[in-house]
Amino acid sequence: MTQHHPMTLVLGGTGKTGSRLVSRLTARDLPVRIGSRSGGLPFDWERPATWGPALDGVHAAYVSYYPDLAVPGAVEAVGAFAELAVARGVRRLVLLSGRGEDEALACERALAAAAESGAAESGAGTGAGADWTVLRCSWFSQNFSEGYLLGPVLAGEVALPAGPVGEPFLDADDIADVAAAVLTEDGHAGRVYELTGPRLLTFAEATATIAEATGRPVRYARISPEEFAAGLAAEQVPAGVIAFLGYLFGTILDGRNASVTDDVRRVLGRPARDFADFARAAAASGAWDGE
């Protein structure tokens, strides 16, 4: 980064990882533009006309696709955005991706191709094109405290179609720290970092950890995919969201992600945060106090 501190665009800048990344960059007095539908300069993945203004004067961009890289149309949108970003002069792209999702892999390839084709079209040695880095993440720990599992935790029962398969739950603060590093430091171009927590826990073990941290009874109940879908429908969750969540639980938790990596340490020089530490901190912050 130069002494002039070029602009970083953070898409999803009000979300779990984006808001944390914004805090880290602003704490270092680095200029940040938040890309969100409700932002001062609106950004909407479904309205490509909003992309260009958000990219004006931007040097680096954190690309977080809403609602998820697994939904139809994500590959095309991510590829088109990356092409426009490179054409507008963005020189560093960091993609928030999902671990174990075929659709996410396709989005990764689309972003990398756009970044590399920009350099190829401009000719070697011109400095055009963009560096790209992928942060391929496991299940967020904060889904229990800030996401769709907050309500069930407060109600005292987490009921999901997930069996005894281990998941290396990952703290969103670790993602933000890694993102800040790869956006502002050299040496990460063309890298795919698989970010995980330091150990595997089943959803039942994670729920028990939260119960211990809060001192409140919170139980885990394994239910069938059909029961899961019916429960969401009873809460008037849109059919598309139900289908998407069913897909995630049916694929991501089939054992393909039951392994840990050391990539958080590779980037940051420290280990990833343990789920028990997350749970104690979230409990202390009042995240699960409820009414």
Tab-separated table of C-alpha atoms in Angstrom:
chain	number	residue	atom	x	y	z
A	1	MET	CA	0.000	0.000	0.000
A	2	THR	CA	1.282	3.496	-0.774
A	3	GLN	CA	1.442	6.451	1.544
A	4	HIS	CA	-1.624	7.862	-0.253
A	5	HIS	CA	-3.746	5.026	1.150
A	6	PRO	CA	-5.831	3.930	-1.846
A	7	MET	CA	-9.512	3.104	-1.411
A	8	THR	CA	-10.780	-0.357	-0.473
A	9	LEU	CA	-14.332	-1.397	-1.360
A	10	VAL	CA	-15.892	-3.838	1.102
A	11	LEU	CA	-18.944	-5.554	-0.351
A	12	GLY	CA	-21.280	-6.782	2.346
A	13	GLY	CA	-19.694	-4.172	4.578
A	14	THR	CA	-22.500	-4.406	7.121
A	15	GLY	CA	-22.427	-8.218	7.372
A	16	LYS	CA	-20.634	-10.610	9.705
A	17	THR	CA	-17.229	-10.464	8.062
A	18	GLY	CA	-17.539	-7.190	6.175
A	19	SER	CA	-18.369	-5.061	9.213
A	20	ARG	CA	-15.409	-6.512	11.079
A	21	LEU	CA	-13.120	-5.884	8.133
A	22	VAL	CA	-14.304	-2.283	7.862
A	23	SER	CA	-13.501	-1.763	11.547
A	24	ARG	CA	-9.997	-3.119	11.095
A	25	LEU	CA	-9.228	-0.971	8.070
A	26	THR	CA	-10.657	2.236	9.527
A	27	ALA	CA	-8.731	1.635	12.758
A	28	ARG	CA	-5.612	1.914	10.606
A	29	ASP	CA	-6.902	5.135	8.997
A	30	LEU	CA	-7.298	3.409	5.642
A	31	PRO	CA	-10.100	4.748	3.433
A	32	VAL	CA	-12.977	2.301	3.057
A	33	ARG	CA	-16.142	2.321	0.993
A	34	ILE	CA	-18.975	0.087	2.203
A	35	GLY	CA	-20.880	-1.659	-0.555
A	36	SER	CA	-24.399	-2.538	0.545
A	37	ARG	CA	-27.960	-2.001	-0.606
A	38	SER	CA	-28.543	0.464	2.228
A	39	GLY	CA	-25.220	2.253	1.975
A	40	GLY	CA	-24.687	5.916	1.179
A	41	LEU	CA	-23.470	4.776	-2.241
A	42	PRO	CA	-25.762	1.780	-2.787
A	43	PHE	CA	-24.436	-1.502	-4.134
A	44	ASP	CA	-26.847	-4.229	-5.160
A	45	TRP	CA	-25.793	-7.493	-6.771
A	46	GLU	CA	-29.129	-7.588	-8.611
A	47	ARG	CA	-28.624	-4.076	-10.041
A	48	PRO	CA	-25.398	-4.002	-12.099
A	49	ALA	CA	-25.892	-0.283	-12.683
A	50	THR	CA	-24.813	0.239	-9.041
A	51	TRP	CA	-21.508	-1.540	-9.508
A	52	GLY	CA	-19.622	1.103	-11.467
A	53	PRO	CA	-20.151	4.034	-9.071
A	54	ALA	CA	-19.097	1.829	-6.144
A	55	LEU	CA	-15.852	0.997	-7.960
A	56	ASP	CA	-14.812	4.573	-8.775
A	57	GLY	CA	-11.345	5.253	-7.393
A	58	VAL	CA	-11.068	1.808	-5.773
A	59	HIS	CA	-7.727	-0.003	-5.607
A	60	ALA	CA	-8.772	-3.195	-3.760
A	61	ALA	CA	-12.087	-4.950	-3.205
A	62	TYR	CA	-13.393	-7.523	-0.750
A	63	VAL	CA	-16.004	-9.504	-2.660
A	64	SER	CA	-18.754	-11.024	-0.529
A	65	TYR	CA	-21.700	-12.247	-2.606
A	66	TYR	CA	-25.231	-12.066	-1.230
A	67	PRO	CA	-27.001	-14.289	-0.396
A	68	ASP	CA	-24.477	-17.080	-1.112
A	69	LEU	CA	-22.176	-18.273	-3.863
A	70	ALA	CA	-24.265	-21.443	-4.170
A	71	VAL	CA	-27.386	-19.686	-5.468
A	72	PRO	CA	-28.208	-19.585	-9.205
A	73	GLY	CA	-26.653	-16.648	-11.012
A	74	ALA	CA	-23.775	-16.181	-8.596
A	75	VAL	CA	-21.073	-17.347	-11.002
A	76	GLU	CA	-22.199	-14.968	-13.708
A	77	ALA	CA	-22.528	-12.026	-11.302
A	78	VAL	CA	-19.151	-12.551	-9.647
A	79	GLY	CA	-17.433	-12.930	-13.016
A	80	ALA	CA	-19.086	-9.825	-14.451
A	81	PHE	CA	-18.271	-7.783	-11.362
A	82	ALA	CA	-14.631	-8.875	-11.426
A	83	GLU	CA	-14.344	-7.973	-15.111
A	84	LEU	CA	-15.774	-4.519	-14.448
A	85	ALA	CA	-13.559	-4.044	-11.404
A	86	VAL	CA	-10.397	-4.803	-13.375
A	87	ALA	CA	-11.528	-2.547	-16.215
A	88	ARG	CA	-12.109	0.248	-13.665
A	89	GLY	CA	-8.585	-0.094	-12.302
A	90	VAL	CA	-9.027	-2.351	-9.258
A	91	ARG	CA	-5.737	-4.136	-8.698
A	92	ARG	CA	-6.527	-6.507	-5.840
A	93	LEU	CA	-9.584	-8.768	-5.464
A	94	VAL	CA	-10.271	-10.895	-2.388
A	95	LEU	CA	-13.196	-13.316	-2.613
A	96	LEU	CA	-15.051	-14.688	0.411
A	97	SER	CA	-15.836	-18.262	-0.606
A	98	GLY	CA	-17.386	-21.342	0.935
A	99	ARG	CA	-15.632	-24.593	1.735
A	100	GLY	CA	-16.932	-27.711	0.028
A	101	GLU	CA	-19.330	-25.985	-2.397
A	102	ASP	CA	-18.975	-26.800	-6.099
A	103	GLU	CA	-20.748	-23.562	-7.001
A	104	ALA	CA	-18.298	-21.583	-4.895
A	105	LEU	CA	-15.411	-23.182	-6.776
A	106	ALA	CA	-16.971	-22.019	-10.033
A	107	CYS	CA	-17.207	-18.470	-8.649
A	108	GLU	CA	-13.559	-18.631	-7.615
A	109	ARG	CA	-12.579	-19.617	-11.152
A	110	ALA	CA	-14.696	-16.827	-12.654
A	111	LEU	CA	-13.070	-14.177	-10.471
A	112	ALA	CA	-9.548	-15.465	-11.106
A	113	ALA	CA	-10.166	-15.650	-14.858
A	114	ALA	CA	-11.403	-12.069	-14.961
A	115	ALA	CA	-8.395	-10.834	-12.993
A	116	GLU	CA	-5.916	-12.722	-15.158
A	117	SER	CA	-7.578	-11.965	-18.476
A	118	GLY	CA	-7.349	-8.256	-17.708
A	119	ALA	CA	-3.579	-8.555	-17.534
A	120	ALA	CA	-3.407	-10.709	-20.660
A	121	GLU	CA	-5.511	-8.296	-22.699
A	122	SER	CA	-3.359	-5.344	-21.654
A	123	GLY	CA	-0.098	-7.091	-22.376
A	124	ALA	CA	2.685	-8.298	-20.099
A	125	GLY	CA	4.479	-5.706	-18.076
A	126	THR	CA	1.786	-3.026	-18.167
A	127	GLY	CA	0.722	-3.527	-14.580
A	128	ALA	CA	-2.897	-4.073	-15.609
A	129	GLY	CA	-5.012	-6.977	-14.476
A	130	ALA	CA	-5.482	-7.681	-10.790
A	131	ASP	CA	-4.051	-9.841	-8.048
A	132	TRP	CA	-6.633	-12.222	-6.630
A	133	THR	CA	-6.893	-14.199	-3.409
A	134	VAL	CA	-9.613	-16.589	-2.253
A	135	LEU	CA	-10.655	-17.046	1.374
A	136	ARG	CA	-12.434	-20.402	1.375
A	137	CYS	CA	-14.152	-20.539	4.742
A	138	SER	CA	-15.782	-23.161	6.917
A	139	TRP	CA	-18.970	-22.645	8.962
A	140	PHE	CA	-19.014	-19.334	10.857
A	141	SER	CA	-19.099	-19.585	14.651
A	142	GLN	CA	-21.151	-16.374	14.649
A	143	ASN	CA	-24.064	-18.152	12.969
A	144	PHE	CA	-24.962	-19.142	16.532
A	145	SER	CA	-24.799	-15.609	17.924
A	146	GLU	CA	-25.598	-13.251	15.041
A	147	GLY	CA	-27.220	-15.424	12.391
A	148	TYR	CA	-30.176	-17.706	11.901
A	149	LEU	CA	-29.251	-19.982	14.824
A	150	LEU	CA	-29.488	-17.177	17.384
A	151	GLY	CA	-33.227	-17.642	17.836
A	152	PRO	CA	-32.997	-21.395	18.458
A	153	VAL	CA	-30.170	-20.890	20.975
A	154	LEU	CA	-32.281	-18.348	22.855
A	155	ALA	CA	-35.239	-20.735	22.728
A	156	GLY	CA	-33.122	-23.493	24.281
A	157	GLU	CA	-33.090	-25.952	21.386
A	158	VAL	CA	-31.091	-26.091	18.174
A	159	ALA	CA	-32.800	-28.533	15.806
A	160	LEU	CA	-30.975	-29.261	12.549
A	161	PRO	CA	-30.596	-32.091	10.034
A	162	ALA	CA	-26.935	-32.530	10.970
A	163	GLY	CA	-25.554	-35.738	12.421
A	164	PRO	CA	-22.262	-36.669	14.085
A	165	VAL	CA	-20.038	-35.076	11.441
A	166	GLY	CA	-17.334	-32.735	12.659
A	167	GLU	CA	-17.162	-29.148	11.410
A	168	PRO	CA	-14.154	-26.843	12.057
A	169	PHE	CA	-16.214	-23.811	13.103
A	170	LEU	CA	-14.441	-20.593	12.128
A	171	ASP	CA	-14.551	-17.271	13.948
A	172	ALA	CA	-15.577	-14.286	11.806
A	173	ASP	CA	-12.939	-12.204	13.557
A	174	ASP	CA	-10.288	-14.517	12.146
A	175	ILE	CA	-11.739	-14.084	8.663
A	176	ALA	CA	-11.640	-10.308	9.036
A	177	ASP	CA	-8.038	-10.393	10.263
A	178	VAL	CA	-6.985	-12.558	7.317
A	179	ALA	CA	-8.907	-10.381	4.858
A	180	ALA	CA	-7.274	-7.221	6.206
A	181	ALA	CA	-3.861	-8.833	5.800
A	182	VAL	CA	-4.315	-10.025	2.221
A	183	LEU	CA	-5.906	-6.727	1.159
A	184	THR	CA	-3.064	-4.605	2.510
A	185	GLU	CA	0.022	-6.810	2.275
A	186	ASP	CA	1.927	-8.334	-0.628
A	187	GLY	CA	2.634	-12.026	-1.038
A	188	HIS	CA	-0.903	-13.402	-1.284
A	189	ALA	CA	-1.588	-13.113	-5.016
A	190	GLY	CA	-3.012	-16.262	-6.595
A	191	ARG	CA	-3.428	-17.989	-3.222
A	192	VAL	CA	-6.437	-19.975	-2.061
A	193	TYR	CA	-6.574	-20.041	1.725
A	194	GLU	CA	-8.825	-22.644	3.321
A	195	LEU	CA	-9.746	-21.080	6.623
A	196	THR	CA	-10.955	-23.294	9.463
A	197	GLY	CA	-11.084	-23.338	13.209
A	198	PRO	CA	-8.471	-25.369	15.102
A	199	ARG	CA	-10.603	-28.478	15.761
A	200	LEU	CA	-13.684	-30.397	14.700
A	201	LEU	CA	-16.948	-30.254	16.621
A	202	THR	CA	-20.327	-31.720	15.827
A	203	PHE	CA	-23.333	-29.408	16.047
A	204	ALA	CA	-24.290	-31.242	19.231
A	205	GLU	CA	-20.865	-30.516	20.738
A	206	ALA	CA	-21.012	-26.890	19.637
A	207	THR	CA	-24.444	-26.504	21.221
A	208	ALA	CA	-23.190	-28.070	24.460
A	209	THR	CA	-20.256	-25.648	24.445
A	210	ILE	CA	-22.656	-22.722	24.190
A	211	ALA	CA	-24.778	-24.133	27.017
A	212	GLU	CA	-21.692	-24.365	29.225
A	213	ALA	CA	-20.610	-20.816	28.354
A	214	THR	CA	-24.033	-19.325	29.046
A	215	GLY	CA	-24.943	-21.455	32.038
A	216	ARG	CA	-28.338	-22.000	30.434
A	217	PRO	CA	-29.898	-25.203	29.116
A	218	VAL	CA	-29.476	-25.413	25.354
A	219	ARG	CA	-29.987	-28.811	23.763
A	220	TYR	CA	-29.337	-30.126	20.301
A	221	ALA	CA	-31.927	-32.181	18.417
A	222	ARG	CA	-31.165	-33.963	15.193
A	223	ILE	CA	-34.147	-33.848	12.866
A	224	SER	CA	-34.832	-35.103	9.358
A	225	PRO	CA	-34.461	-32.832	6.331
A	226	GLU	CA	-38.236	-33.027	5.906
A	227	GLU	CA	-38.841	-31.877	9.488
A	228	PHE	CA	-36.329	-29.095	9.014
A	229	ALA	CA	-38.046	-27.857	5.859
A	230	ALA	CA	-41.489	-28.081	7.451
A	231	GLY	CA	-40.364	-26.063	10.456
A	232	LEU	CA	-38.973	-23.317	8.259
A	233	ALA	CA	-42.142	-23.269	6.171
A	234	ALA	CA	-44.199	-22.877	9.352
A	235	GLU	CA	-42.144	-19.761	10.108
A	236	GLN	CA	-42.975	-18.468	6.608
A	237	VAL	CA	-39.407	-18.692	5.384
A	238	PRO	CA	-39.418	-18.314	1.565
A	239	ALA	CA	-39.334	-21.559	-0.395
A	240	GLY	CA	-36.105	-20.588	-2.128
A	241	VAL	CA	-34.346	-20.064	1.192
A	242	ILE	CA	-35.650	-23.383	2.504
A	243	ALA	CA	-34.335	-25.190	-0.567
A	244	PHE	CA	-30.977	-23.459	-0.237
A	245	LEU	CA	-30.570	-24.334	3.453
A	246	GLY	CA	-31.600	-27.905	2.736
A	247	TYR	CA	-28.939	-28.085	0.050
A	248	LEU	CA	-26.262	-26.773	2.410
A	249	PHE	CA	-27.065	-29.225	5.190
A	250	GLY	CA	-27.283	-32.060	2.712
A	251	THR	CA	-23.920	-31.402	1.090
A	252	ILE	CA	-21.582	-29.307	3.235
A	253	LEU	CA	-22.101	-31.588	6.226
A	254	ASP	CA	-21.595	-34.901	4.454
A	255	GLY	CA	-18.049	-35.220	5.805
A	256	ARG	CA	-16.233	-33.448	2.992
A	257	ASN	CA	-15.199	-30.635	5.319
A	258	ALA	CA	-14.303	-32.761	8.335
A	259	SER	CA	-10.687	-31.622	8.437
A	260	VAL	CA	-8.747	-28.634	9.719
A	261	THR	CA	-6.092	-26.506	8.059
A	262	ASP	CA	-3.362	-24.221	9.356
A	263	ASP	CA	-4.025	-21.401	6.898
A	264	VAL	CA	-5.087	-18.873	9.541
A	265	ARG	CA	-1.675	-19.313	11.151
A	266	ARG	CA	0.035	-19.165	7.748
A	267	VAL	CA	-1.387	-15.700	7.118
A	268	LEU	CA	-1.503	-14.235	10.627
A	269	GLY	CA	1.271	-16.049	12.454
A	270	ARG	CA	-1.122	-17.157	15.195
A	271	PRO	CA	-3.600	-20.028	15.563
A	272	ALA	CA	-7.270	-19.782	14.719
A	273	ARG	CA	-9.629	-18.976	17.593
A	274	ASP	CA	-11.206	-21.968	19.284
A	275	PHE	CA	-15.000	-22.300	19.361
A	276	ALA	CA	-14.989	-22.456	23.169
A	277	ASP	CA	-13.204	-19.090	23.303
A	278	PHE	CA	-15.763	-17.659	20.898
A	279	ALA	CA	-18.635	-18.993	23.011
A	280	ARG	CA	-17.259	-17.543	26.249
A	281	ALA	CA	-16.684	-14.145	24.639
A	282	ALA	CA	-20.125	-14.098	23.027
A	283	ALA	CA	-21.757	-15.032	26.319
A	284	ALA	CA	-19.831	-12.320	28.150
A	285	SER	CA	-20.925	-9.757	25.556
A	286	GLY	CA	-24.583	-10.562	26.177
A	287	ALA	CA	-25.173	-12.080	22.734
A	288	TRP	CA	-27.372	-14.803	24.225
A	289	ASP	CA	-29.027	-12.878	27.038
A	290	GLY	CA	-32.348	-12.627	25.175
A	291	GLU	CA	-35.447	-11.197	26.755
